[in-house]
Coordinates of C-alpha atoms in Angstrom, one line a residue:
X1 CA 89.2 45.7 139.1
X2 CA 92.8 45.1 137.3
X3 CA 94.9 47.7 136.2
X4 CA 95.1 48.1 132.6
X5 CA 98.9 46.9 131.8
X6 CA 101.6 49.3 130.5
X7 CA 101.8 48.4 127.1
X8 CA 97.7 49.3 126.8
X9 CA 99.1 53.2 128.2
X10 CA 101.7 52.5 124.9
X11 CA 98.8 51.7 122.4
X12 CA 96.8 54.7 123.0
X13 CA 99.2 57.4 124.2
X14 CA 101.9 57.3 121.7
X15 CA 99.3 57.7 118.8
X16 CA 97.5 60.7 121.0
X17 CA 100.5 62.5 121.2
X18 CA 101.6 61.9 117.6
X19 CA 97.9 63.5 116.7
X20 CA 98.7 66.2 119.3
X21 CA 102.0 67.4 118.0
X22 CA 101.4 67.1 114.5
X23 CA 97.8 66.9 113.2
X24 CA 96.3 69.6 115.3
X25 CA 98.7 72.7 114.5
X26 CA 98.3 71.3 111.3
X27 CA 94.6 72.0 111.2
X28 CA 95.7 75.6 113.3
X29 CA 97.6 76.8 110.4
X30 CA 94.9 75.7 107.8
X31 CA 92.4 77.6 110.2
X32 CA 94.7 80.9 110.9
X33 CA 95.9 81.0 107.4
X34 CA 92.7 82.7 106.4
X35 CA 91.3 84.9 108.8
X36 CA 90.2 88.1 107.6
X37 CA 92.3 91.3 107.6
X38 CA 89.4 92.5 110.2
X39 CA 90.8 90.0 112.5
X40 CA 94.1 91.9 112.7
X41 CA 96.5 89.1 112.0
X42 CA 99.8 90.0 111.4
X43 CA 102.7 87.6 109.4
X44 CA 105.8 86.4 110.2
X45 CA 107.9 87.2 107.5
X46 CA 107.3 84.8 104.9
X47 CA 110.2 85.5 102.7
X48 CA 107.2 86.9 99.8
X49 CA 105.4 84.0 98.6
X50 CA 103.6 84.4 96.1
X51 CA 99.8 83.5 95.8
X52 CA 98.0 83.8 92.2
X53 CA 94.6 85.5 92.2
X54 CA 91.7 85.7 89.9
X55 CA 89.3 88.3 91.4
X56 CA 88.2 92.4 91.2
X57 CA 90.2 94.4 92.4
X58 CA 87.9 96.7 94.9
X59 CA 87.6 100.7 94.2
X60 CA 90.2 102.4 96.1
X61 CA 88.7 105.3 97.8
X62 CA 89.3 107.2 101.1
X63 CA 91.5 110.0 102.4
X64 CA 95.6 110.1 101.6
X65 CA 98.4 110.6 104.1
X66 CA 99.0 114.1 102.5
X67 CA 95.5 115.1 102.8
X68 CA 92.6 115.3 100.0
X69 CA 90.8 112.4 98.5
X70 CA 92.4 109.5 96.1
X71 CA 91.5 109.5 92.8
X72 CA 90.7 105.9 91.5
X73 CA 90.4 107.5 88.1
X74 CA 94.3 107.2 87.8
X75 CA 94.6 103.8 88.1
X76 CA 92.3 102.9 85.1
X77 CA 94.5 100.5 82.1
X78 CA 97.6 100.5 84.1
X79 CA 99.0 97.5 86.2
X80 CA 98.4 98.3 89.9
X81 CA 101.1 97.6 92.7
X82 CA 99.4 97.9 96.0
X83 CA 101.2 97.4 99.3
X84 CA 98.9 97.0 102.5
X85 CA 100.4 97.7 105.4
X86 CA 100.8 99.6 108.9
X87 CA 103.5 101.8 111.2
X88 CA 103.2 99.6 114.2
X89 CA 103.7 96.5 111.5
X90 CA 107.7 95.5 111.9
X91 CA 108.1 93.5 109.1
X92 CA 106.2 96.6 106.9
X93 CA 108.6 98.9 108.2
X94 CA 111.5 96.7 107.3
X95 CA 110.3 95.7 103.9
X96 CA 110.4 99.7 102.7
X97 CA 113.5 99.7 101.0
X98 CA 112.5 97.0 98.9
X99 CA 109.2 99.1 97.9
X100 CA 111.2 102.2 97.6
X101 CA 113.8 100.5 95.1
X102 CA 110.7 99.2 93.4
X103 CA 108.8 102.4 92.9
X104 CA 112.4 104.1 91.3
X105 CA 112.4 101.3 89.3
X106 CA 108.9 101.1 87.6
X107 CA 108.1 105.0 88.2
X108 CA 109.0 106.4 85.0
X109 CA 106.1 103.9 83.5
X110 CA 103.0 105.4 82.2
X111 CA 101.8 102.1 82.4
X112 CA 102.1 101.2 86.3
X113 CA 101.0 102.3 89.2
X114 CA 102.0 102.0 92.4
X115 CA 100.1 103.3 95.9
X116 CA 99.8 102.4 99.8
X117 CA 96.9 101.3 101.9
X118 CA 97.4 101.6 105.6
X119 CA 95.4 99.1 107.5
X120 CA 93.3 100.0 109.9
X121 CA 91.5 97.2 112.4
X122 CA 91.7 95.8 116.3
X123 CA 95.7 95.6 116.0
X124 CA 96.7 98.2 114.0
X125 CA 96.2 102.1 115.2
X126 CA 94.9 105.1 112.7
X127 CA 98.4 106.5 113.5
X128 CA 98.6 108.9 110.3
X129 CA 100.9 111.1 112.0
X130 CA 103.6 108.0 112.4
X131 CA 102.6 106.9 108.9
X132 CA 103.8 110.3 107.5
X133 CA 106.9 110.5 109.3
X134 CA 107.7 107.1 108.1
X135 CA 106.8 107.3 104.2
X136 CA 109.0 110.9 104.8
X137 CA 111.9 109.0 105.9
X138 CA 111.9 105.7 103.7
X139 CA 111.2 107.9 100.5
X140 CA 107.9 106.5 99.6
X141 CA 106.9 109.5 97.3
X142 CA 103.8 106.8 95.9
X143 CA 100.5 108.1 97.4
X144 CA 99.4 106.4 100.6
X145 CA 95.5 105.9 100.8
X146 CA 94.3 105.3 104.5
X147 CA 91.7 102.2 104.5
X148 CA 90.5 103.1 107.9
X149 CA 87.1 101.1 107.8
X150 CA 89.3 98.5 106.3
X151 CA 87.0 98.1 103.4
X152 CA 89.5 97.5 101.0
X153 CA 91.3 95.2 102.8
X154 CA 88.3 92.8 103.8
X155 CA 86.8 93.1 99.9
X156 CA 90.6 91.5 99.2
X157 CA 90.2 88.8 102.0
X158 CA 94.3 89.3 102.6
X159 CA 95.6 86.8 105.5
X160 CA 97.8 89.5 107.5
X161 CA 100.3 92.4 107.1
X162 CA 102.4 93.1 105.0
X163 CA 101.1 91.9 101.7
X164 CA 101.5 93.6 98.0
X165 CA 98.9 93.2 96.0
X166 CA 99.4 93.2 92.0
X167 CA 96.5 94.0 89.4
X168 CA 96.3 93.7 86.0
X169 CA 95.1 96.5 83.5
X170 CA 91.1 95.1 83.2
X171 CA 91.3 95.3 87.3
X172 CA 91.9 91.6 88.2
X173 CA 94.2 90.7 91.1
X174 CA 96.8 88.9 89.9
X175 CA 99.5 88.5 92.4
X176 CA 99.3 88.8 96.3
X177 CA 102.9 88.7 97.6
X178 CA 102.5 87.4 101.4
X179 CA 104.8 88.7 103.7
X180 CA 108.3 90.8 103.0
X181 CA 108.2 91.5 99.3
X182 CA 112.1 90.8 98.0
X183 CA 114.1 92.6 96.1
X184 CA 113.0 92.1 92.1
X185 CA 109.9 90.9 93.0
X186 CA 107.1 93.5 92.3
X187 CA 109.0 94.3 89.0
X188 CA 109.2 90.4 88.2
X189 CA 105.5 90.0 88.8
X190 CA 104.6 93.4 87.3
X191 CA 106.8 92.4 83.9
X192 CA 104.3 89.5 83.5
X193 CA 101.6 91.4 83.3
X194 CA 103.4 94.2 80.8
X195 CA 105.6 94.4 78.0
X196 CA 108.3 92.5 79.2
X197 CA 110.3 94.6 77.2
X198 CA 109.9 97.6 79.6
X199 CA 110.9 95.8 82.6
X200 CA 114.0 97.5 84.8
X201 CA 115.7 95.5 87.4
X202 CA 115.6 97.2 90.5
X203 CA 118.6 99.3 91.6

């Protein structure tokens, strides 16, 4: 039996490659891009793109870094800023400046506010002793609620750490920032859903 010639290897490789090297981590991304915050998946940093949302935001219960219970009482009619994330997260612990410059920015609202939820799942540790040191240090004087059945963070469906999510007053998601929030941003995205009149640039 003859050989197939060369140019028969041509027709059929070249294609199979081009299929190998472009379509498939094509179809990866599409398939990794949505796993569930159970699964552990952390971002790269994505420089904060921003995703719209139409859906509840889920009752934010559980213990807080400082001890006690969170209220969800106090964030009835106010626009919520929520930012998930974890100690052992790099780009979390990097993007805490911006959220600090954030919170002295919108803090002195009545109408705004602005909390924590600390992952818990496979990847990330119930570390609330490294969680403490670090809000301590960045100056993140929000409360920090600790979602340690991940509850919250499933109900939200969010596609890694970090991510910010951004509520309006009624208790829609509005915004999920994905990936390193950047300077401005939460108070851009939070002016939209508030008198824009009230908005203050971060400092």
């Amino acid at each position: 039996m003859k050989a197939p010639p060369a140019r028969r290897y041509v027709q059929i490789g070249v294609p199979a490659a081009v299929a190998l090297l472009f379509i498939v981590p094509v179809w990866l991304n599409g398939r990794t891009a949505g796993l569930p915050a159970s699964g552990g998946a952390a971002l790269t940093d994505a420089g904060g793109s921003v995703r719209q949302e139409d859906m509840p935001l889920p009752r934010i219960t559980g213990p807080t870094l400082t001890g006690g219970s969170f209220d969800p009482g106090t964030l009835r009619g106010k626009v919520v800023v929520m930012n998930v994330w974890n100690p052992d997260c790099p780009p979390c612990r990097q993007e805490a400046p911006t959220l600090a410059a954030s919170w002295r920015a919108l803090r002195g609202r009545s109408d705004v506010a602005m909390l924590g939820l600390m992952f818990v799942g496979p990847a990330w540790p119930d570390d609330r002793p490294a969680a403490r040191r670090f809000v301590s240090d960045e100056g993140l004087t929000y409360p920090t609620v600790v979602d340690a059945g991940s509850r919250v963070a499933n109900a939200l469906a969010i596609p890694g750490i970090p991510v910010t999510v951004i509520a309006d007053p009624s208790g829609r998601v509005r915004y999920l920032i994905v990936g390193r929030a950047r300077a401005g941003q939460i108070q851009m995205l939070v002016s939209r859903l508030a008198p824009a009149g009230d908005y203050t640039p971060a400092s």
